[in-house]
Coordinates of C-alpha atoms and ligand atoms in Angstrom, one line a residue:
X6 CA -14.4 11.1 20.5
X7 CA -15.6 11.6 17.0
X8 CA -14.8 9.2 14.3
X9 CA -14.2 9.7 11.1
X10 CA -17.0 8.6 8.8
X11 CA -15.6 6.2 6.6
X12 CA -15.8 6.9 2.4
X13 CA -17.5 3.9 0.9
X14 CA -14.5 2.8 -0.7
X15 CA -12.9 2.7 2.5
X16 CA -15.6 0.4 4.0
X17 CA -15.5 -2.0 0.9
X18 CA -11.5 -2.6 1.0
X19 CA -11.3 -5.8 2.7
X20 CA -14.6 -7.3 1.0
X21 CA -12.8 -6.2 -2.5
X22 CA -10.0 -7.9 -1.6
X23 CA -11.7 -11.1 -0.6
X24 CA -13.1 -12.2 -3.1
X25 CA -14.2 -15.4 -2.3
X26 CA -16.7 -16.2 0.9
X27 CA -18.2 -18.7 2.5
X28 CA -22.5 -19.1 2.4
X29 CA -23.6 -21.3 4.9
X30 CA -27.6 -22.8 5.2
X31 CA -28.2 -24.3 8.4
X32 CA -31.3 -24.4 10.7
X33 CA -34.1 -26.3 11.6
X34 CA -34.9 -27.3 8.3
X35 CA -31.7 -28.9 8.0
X36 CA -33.3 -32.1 9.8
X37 CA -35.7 -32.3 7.2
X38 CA -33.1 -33.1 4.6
X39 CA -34.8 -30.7 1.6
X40 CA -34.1 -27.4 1.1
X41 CA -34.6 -24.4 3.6
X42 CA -38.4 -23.9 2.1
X43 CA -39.8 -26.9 3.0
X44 CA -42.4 -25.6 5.5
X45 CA -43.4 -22.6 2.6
X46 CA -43.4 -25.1 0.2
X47 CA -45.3 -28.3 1.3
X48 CA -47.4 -25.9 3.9
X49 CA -46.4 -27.4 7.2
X50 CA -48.3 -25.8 9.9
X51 CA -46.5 -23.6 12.3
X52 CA -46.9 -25.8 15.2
X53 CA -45.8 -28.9 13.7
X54 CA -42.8 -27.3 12.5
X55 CA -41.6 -26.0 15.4
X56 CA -41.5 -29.5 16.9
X57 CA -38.5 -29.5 14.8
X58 CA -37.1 -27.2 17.4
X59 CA -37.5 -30.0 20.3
X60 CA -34.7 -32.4 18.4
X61 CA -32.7 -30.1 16.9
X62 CA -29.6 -30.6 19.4
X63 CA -26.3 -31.1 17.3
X64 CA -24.1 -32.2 19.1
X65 CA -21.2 -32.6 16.7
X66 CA -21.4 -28.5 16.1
X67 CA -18.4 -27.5 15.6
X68 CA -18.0 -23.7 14.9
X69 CA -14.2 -24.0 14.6
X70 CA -14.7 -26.8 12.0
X71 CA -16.5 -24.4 10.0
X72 CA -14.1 -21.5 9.8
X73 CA -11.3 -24.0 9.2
X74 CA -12.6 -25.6 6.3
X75 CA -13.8 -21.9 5.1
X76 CA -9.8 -20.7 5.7
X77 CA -8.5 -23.8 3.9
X78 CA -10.6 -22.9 0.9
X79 CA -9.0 -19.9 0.4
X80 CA -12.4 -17.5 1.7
X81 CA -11.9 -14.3 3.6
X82 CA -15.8 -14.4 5.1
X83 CA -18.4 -16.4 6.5
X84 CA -22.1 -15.6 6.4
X85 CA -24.8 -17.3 8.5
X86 CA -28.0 -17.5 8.5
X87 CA -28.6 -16.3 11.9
X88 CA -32.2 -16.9 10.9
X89 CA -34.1 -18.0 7.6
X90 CA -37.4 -17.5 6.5
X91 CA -39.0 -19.8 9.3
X92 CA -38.0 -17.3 12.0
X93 CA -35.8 -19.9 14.2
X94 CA -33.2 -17.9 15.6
X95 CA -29.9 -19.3 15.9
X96 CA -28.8 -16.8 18.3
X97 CA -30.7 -15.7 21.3
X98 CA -33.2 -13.1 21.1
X99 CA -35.7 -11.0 23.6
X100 CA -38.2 -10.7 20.6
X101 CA -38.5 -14.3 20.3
X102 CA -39.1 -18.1 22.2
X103 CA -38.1 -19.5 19.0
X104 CA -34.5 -20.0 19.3
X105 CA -32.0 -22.5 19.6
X106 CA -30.8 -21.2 23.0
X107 CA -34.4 -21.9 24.3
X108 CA -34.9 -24.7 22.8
X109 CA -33.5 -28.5 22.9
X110 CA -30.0 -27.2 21.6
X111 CA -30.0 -24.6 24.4
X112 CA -26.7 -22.9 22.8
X113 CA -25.8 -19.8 21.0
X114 CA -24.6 -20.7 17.9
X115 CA -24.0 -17.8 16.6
X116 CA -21.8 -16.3 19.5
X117 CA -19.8 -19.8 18.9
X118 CA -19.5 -18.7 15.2
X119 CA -18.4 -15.4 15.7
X120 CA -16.0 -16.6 18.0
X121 CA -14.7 -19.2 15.6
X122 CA -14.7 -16.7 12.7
X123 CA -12.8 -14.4 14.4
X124 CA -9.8 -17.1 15.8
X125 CA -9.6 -18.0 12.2
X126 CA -8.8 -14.8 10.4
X127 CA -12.0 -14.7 8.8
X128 CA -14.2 -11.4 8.6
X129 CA -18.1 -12.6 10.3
X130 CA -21.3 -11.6 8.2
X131 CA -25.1 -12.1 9.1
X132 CA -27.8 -13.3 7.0
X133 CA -31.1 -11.9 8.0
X134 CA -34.2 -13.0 6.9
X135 CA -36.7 -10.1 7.5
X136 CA -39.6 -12.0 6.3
X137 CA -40.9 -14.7 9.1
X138 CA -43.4 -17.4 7.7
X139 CA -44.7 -17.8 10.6
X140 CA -46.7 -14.4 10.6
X141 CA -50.0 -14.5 9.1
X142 CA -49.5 -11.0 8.3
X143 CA -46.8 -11.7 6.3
X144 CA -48.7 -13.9 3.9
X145 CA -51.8 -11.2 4.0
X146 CA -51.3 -8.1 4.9
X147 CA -54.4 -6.2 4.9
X148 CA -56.2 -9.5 6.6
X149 CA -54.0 -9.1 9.6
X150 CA -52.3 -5.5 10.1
X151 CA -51.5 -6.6 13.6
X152 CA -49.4 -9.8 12.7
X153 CA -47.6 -7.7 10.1
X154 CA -46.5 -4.6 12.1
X155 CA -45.0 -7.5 15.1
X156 CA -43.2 -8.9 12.3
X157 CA -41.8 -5.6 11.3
X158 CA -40.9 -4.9 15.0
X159 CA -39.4 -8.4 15.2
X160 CA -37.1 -7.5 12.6
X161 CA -36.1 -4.1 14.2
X162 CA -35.7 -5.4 17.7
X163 CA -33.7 -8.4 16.0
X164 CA -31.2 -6.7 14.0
X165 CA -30.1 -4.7 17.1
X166 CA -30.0 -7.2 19.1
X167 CA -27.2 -9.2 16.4
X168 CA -25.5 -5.6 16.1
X169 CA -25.1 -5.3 19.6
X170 CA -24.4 -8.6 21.2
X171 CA -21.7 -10.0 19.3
X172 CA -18.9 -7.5 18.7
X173 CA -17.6 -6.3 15.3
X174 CA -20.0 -7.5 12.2
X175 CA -18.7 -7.3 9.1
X176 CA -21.3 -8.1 6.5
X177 CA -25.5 -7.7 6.9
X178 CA -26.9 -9.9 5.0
X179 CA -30.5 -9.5 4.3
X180 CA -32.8 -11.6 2.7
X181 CA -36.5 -11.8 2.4
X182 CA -37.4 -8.0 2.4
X183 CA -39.7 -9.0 -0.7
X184 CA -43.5 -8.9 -0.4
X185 CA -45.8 -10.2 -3.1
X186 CA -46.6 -8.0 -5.5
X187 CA -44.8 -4.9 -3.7
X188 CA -41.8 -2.6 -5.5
X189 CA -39.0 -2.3 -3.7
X190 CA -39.3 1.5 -2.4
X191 CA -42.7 0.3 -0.8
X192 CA -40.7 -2.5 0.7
X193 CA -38.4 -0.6 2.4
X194 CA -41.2 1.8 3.6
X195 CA -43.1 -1.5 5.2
X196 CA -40.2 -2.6 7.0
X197 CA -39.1 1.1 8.1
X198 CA -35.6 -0.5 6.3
X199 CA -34.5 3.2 6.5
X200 CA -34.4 3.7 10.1
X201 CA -33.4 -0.2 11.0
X202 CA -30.3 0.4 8.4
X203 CA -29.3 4.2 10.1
X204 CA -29.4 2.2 13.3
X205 CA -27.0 -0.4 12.1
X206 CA -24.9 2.4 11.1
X207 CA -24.5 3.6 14.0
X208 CA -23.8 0.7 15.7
X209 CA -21.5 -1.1 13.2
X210 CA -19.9 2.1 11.1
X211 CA -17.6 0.3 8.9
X212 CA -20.5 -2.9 8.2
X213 CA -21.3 -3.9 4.4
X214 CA -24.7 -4.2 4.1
X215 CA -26.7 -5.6 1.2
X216 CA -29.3 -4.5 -1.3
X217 CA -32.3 -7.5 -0.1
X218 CA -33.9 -4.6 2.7
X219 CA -35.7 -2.6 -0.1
X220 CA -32.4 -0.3 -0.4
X221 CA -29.8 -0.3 -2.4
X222 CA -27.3 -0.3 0.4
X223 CA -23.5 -1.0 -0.4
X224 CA -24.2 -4.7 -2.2
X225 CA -26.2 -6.2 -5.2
X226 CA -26.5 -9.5 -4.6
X227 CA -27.1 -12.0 -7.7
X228 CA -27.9 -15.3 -7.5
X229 CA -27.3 -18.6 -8.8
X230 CA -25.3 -16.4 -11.5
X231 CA -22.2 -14.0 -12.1
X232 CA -23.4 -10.9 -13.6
X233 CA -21.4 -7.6 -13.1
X234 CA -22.7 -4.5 -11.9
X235 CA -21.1 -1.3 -13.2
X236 CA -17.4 -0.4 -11.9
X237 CA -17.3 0.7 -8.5
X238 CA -20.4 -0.7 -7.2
X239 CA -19.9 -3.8 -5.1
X240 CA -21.2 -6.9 -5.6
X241 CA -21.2 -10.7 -4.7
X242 CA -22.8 -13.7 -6.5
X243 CA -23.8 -16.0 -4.2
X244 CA -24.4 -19.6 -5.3
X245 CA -24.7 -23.0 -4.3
X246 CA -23.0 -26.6 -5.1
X247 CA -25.9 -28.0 -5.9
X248 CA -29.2 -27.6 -7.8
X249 CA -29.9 -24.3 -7.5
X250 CA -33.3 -25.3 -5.6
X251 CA -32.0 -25.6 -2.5
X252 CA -29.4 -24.1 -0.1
X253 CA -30.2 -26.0 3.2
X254 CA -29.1 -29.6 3.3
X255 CA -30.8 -31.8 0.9
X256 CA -30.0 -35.4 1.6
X257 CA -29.8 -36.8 -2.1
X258 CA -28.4 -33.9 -4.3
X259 CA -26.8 -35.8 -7.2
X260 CA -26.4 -32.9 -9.1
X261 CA -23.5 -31.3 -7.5
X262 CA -20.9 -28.4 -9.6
X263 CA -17.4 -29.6 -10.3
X264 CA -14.5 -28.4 -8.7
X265 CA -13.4 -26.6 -12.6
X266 CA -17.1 -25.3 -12.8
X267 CA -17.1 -23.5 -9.2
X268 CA -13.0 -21.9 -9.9
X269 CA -14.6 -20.7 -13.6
X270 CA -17.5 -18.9 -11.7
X271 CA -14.8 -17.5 -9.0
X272 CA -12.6 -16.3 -12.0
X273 CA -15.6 -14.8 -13.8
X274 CA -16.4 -12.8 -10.5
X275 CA -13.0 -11.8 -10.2
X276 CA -12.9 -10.6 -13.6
X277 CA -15.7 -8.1 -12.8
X278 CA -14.3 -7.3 -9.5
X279 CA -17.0 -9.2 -7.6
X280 CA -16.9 -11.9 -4.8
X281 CA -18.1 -14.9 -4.8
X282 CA -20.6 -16.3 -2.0
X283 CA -20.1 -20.2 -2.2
X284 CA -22.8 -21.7 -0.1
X285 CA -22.9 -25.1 1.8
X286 CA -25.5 -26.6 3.5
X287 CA -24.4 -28.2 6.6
X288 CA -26.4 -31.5 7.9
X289 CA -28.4 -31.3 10.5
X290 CA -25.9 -32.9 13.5
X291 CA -23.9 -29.7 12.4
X292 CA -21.0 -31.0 10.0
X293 CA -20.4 -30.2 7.0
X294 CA -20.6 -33.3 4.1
X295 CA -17.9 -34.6 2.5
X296 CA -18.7 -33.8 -1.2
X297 CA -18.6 -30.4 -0.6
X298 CA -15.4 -30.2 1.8
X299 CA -13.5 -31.9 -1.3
X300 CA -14.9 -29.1 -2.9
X301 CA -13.7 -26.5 -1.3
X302 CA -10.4 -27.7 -0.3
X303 CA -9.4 -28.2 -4.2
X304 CA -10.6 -24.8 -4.6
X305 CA -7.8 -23.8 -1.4
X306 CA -5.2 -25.7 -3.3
X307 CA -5.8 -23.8 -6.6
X308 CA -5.8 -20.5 -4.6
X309 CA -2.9 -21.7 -3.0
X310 CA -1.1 -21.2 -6.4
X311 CA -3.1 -19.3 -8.5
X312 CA -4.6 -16.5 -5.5
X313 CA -2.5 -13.8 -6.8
X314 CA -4.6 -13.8 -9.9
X315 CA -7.9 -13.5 -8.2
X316 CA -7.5 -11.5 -4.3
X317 CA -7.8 -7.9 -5.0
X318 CA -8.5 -8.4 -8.7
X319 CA -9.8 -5.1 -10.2
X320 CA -12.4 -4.7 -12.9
X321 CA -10.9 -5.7 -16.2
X322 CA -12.7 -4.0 -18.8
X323 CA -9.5 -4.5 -21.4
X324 CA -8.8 -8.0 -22.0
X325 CA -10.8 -10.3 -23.3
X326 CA -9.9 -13.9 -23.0
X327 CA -11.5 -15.0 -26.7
X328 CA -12.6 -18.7 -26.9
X329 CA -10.4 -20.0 -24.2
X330 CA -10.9 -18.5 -20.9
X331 CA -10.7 -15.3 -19.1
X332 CA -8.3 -12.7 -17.6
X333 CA -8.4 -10.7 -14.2
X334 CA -6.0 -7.7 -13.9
X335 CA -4.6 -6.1 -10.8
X336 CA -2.4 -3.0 -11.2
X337 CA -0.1 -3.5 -13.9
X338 CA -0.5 -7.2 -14.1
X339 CA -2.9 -9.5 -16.3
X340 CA -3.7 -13.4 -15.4
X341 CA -5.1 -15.3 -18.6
X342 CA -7.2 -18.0 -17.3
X343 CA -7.3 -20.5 -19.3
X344 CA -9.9 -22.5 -19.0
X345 CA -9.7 -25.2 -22.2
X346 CA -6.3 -25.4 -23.0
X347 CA -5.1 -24.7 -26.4
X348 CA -1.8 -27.2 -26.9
X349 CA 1.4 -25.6 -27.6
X350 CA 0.2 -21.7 -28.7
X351 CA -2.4 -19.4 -27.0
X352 CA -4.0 -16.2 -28.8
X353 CA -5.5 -13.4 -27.8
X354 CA -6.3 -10.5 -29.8
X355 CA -6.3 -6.8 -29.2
X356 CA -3.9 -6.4 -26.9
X357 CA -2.8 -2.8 -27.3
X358 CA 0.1 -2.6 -24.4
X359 CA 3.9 -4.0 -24.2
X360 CA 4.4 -7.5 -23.2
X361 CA 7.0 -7.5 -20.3
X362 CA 7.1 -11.1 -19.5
X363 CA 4.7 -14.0 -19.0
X364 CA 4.8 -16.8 -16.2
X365 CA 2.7 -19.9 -16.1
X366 CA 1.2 -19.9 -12.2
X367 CA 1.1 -23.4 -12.2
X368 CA 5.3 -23.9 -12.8
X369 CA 6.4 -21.2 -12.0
X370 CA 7.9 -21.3 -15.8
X371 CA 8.3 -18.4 -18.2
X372 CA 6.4 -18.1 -21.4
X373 CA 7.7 -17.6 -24.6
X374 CA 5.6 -14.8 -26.5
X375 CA 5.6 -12.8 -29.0
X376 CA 3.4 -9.7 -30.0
X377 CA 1.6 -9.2 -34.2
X378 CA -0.5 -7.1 -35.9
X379 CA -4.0 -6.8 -34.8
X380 CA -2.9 -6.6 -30.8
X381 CA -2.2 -10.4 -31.1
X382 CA -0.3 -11.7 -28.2
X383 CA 1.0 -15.3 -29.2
X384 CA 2.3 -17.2 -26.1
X385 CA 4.2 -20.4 -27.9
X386 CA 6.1 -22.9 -26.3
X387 CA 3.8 -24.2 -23.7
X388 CA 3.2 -27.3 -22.1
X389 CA 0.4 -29.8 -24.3
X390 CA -1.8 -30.6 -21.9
X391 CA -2.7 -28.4 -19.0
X392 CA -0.3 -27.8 -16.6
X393 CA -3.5 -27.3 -13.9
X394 CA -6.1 -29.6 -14.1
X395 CA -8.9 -27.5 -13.4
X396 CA -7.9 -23.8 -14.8
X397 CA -4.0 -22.9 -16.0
X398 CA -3.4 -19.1 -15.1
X399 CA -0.7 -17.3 -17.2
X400 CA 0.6 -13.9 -15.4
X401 CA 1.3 -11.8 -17.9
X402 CA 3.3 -8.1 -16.8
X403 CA 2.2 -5.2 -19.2
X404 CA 4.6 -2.2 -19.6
X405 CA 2.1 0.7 -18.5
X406 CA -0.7 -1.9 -17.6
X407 CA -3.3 -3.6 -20.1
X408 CA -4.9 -1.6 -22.5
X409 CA -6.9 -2.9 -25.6
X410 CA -6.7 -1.9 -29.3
X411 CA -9.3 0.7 -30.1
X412 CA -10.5 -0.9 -33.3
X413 CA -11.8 2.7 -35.2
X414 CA -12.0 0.9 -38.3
X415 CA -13.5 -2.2 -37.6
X416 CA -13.3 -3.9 -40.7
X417 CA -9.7 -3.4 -41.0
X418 CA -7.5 -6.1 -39.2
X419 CA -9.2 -8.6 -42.2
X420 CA -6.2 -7.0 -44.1
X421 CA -3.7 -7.2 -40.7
X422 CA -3.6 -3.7 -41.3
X423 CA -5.1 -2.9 -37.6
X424 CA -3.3 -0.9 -35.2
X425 CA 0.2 -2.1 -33.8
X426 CA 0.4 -4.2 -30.8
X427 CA 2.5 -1.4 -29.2
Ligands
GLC13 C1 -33.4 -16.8 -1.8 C2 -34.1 -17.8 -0.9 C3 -33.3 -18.3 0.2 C4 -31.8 -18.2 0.1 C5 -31.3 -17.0 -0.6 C6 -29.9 -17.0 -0.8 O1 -33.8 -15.5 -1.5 O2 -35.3 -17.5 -0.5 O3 -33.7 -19.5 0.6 O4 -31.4 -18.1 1.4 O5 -32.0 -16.8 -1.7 O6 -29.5 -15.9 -1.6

């Protein structure tokens, strides 16, 4: 039976409504306690590292732990690594020995994730690495053609292999499709990215995939930062708790984002109708530490209150949230964040629509308002300290929906003379 081919819209509904997602870093590496790119970085020989592979036997993995912390923060997604850059699979693979179901662990952890993923609710997404450190043809090329093109044949042979054996995949995750000094369409080319993703397609017809193969795909993909892409194109910051240096566990890691900082990069994602890719980097017995489960579950009870403002938030290229904070808009509907709170008054300018009503999220209390020259929207009467520790959300109903002023004579609101505020 022939399916309908499904509109790209279509195939990003769910992921636009998410919003927020779970990153997770966990492998080998984890046991060394310092960031996945240990063996890159300090150059630990290939056979020394995969010793690593003979202790790495977690026994307190716990798959369902994972999801239910991920569900309790509010996220919609997972995404593993299924394999980082120093090719240790953690799922099991025909194109490789180095995996954790034939080594010490002997278990699938990705089937258990899937599984786990799925019981929760949450959609499941992949990261791929398609680079493997291990090939001497990945680090020279023209030196050893051979070790490159079984690289390149790993990848393919891999990538079906996780599109095949584990049921519905929502998200492909690549990462690694770089090569030293190589643009990107030459990158896709060299990993024959073109025919792998067609594949995938056909396997997995509604699947997101990302932009890291060499092709643009359905994803960008920045990192450590929320930046925007235009309207309509997806996109997903993805980020980590701590220093930016390192996304697999790292034993000491003092410098760690507050739970304010994190929802202020989730509202600023929102904003630009983006997701947000929170990353943790489990320990190497498998469980997740506590200074980031604290984290994340202040982040659930926030959503808990305030998710209205931020699942299925739409690009808001009206409102602009002025010294104070930030708004998302869905539909009709606009959500000031406010992220330092002003005392008794908060003003934004240019707002060109009708004021319906305004509700603080956090009491469930209406606002007083009232609506000047120049587009100002005064909200009075409110609490003097924030009513949410961490970011107060006012919900604020527009007749028509949000619009801004259009400001044709830009020097003219110094008199109050600008156009109405309705
Ligand atoms: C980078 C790093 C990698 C990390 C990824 C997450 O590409 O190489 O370690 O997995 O970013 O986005």
């Amino acid at each position: 039976m022939a399916t309908k081919k499904l509109s790209y819209a279509e195939r990003m509904k769910w992921f636009h409504e998410a919003r927020f997602g779970m990153f997770i870093h966990w492998g080998l590496y984890s046991q060394l306690r310092r960031g996945e790119w240990a063996m890159f970085v300090e150059r630990i020989p290939k056979d020394e590292y995969a010793r690593l592979a003979d202790k790495f036997n977690p026994q307190k993995f716990d798959a369902d732990a994972w999801a239910g912390l991920a569900a309790e923060a509010g996220m919609k997604y997972m995404v593993l690594t299924t394999r980082h850059h120093d090719g240790f699979c953690l799922f099991d693979s025909q194109a490789s020995d180095f995996t954790s179901v034939k080594t010490a662990a002997k278990r699938d952890f990705v089937a258990e994730y899937v599984t786990a993923c799925r019981k929760a609710g949450l959609k499941v997404g992949f990261y791929y690495s398609l680079l493997d450190w291990r090939f001497p043809g990945y680090h020279n090329r023209k030196k050893y053609p051979e070790s490159a093109k079984a690289m390149v044949e790993q990848y393919h042979a891999q990538v079906k292999e996780l599109m095949t054996n584990y049921g519905k995949i929502d998200v492909l995750w690549y990462d690694g499709g770089w090569l030293f000094g190589m643009d990107p369409a030459d990158m896709a080319k060299f990993w024959g990215a073109r025919t792998v993703n067609a594949m995938v397609r056909s396997l997995q017809p509604h699947i997101i995939i990302n932009n890291r193969s060499g092709l643009n795909e359905d994803l960008d993909t920045p990192e450590q930062h929320v930046t925007a892409s235009k309207q309509g194109r997806g996109w997903e910051s993805c980020m980590t708790i701590g220093d930016s240096c390192g996304w697999g566990y790292i034993r000491n890691n003092p410098n760690m984002k507050s739970v304010t900082q994190l929802l202020q990069h989730l509202v600023f994602a929102a904003k630009g109708a983006g997701n947000y890719l929170l990353n943790v980097g489990p320990k190497p017995d498998g469980t997740i530490r506590k200074s980031e489960r604290i984290r994340l579950k202040a982040m659930g009870d926030w959503l808990k209150t305030n998710g209205e403002a931020i699942y299925g938030s739409e690009y808001n290229a009206a409102l602009s949230g002025g010294m104070i904070g930030e708004w998302t808009v869905k539909g009709t509907t606009g959500y000031w964040h406010i992220f330092r709170w002003p005392g008794r008054e908060a003003v934004a300018a240019n707002v060109a629509s009708k004021v319906k009503s305004a509700t603080l999220l956090a009491t469930g209390k209406k606002v007083k308002f009232r609506q000047e020259h120049n587009g100002r929207l005064v909200l009075t009467g409110l609490p003097k300290s924030p009513p949410d520790l961490h970011v107060s959300v006012v919900k604020v109903a527009f007749e028509g929906g949000p619009r801004a002023v259009k400001e044709r004579d830009p020097a003219k609101w110094l008199e109050g003379e600008g156009p109405e505020a309705r």
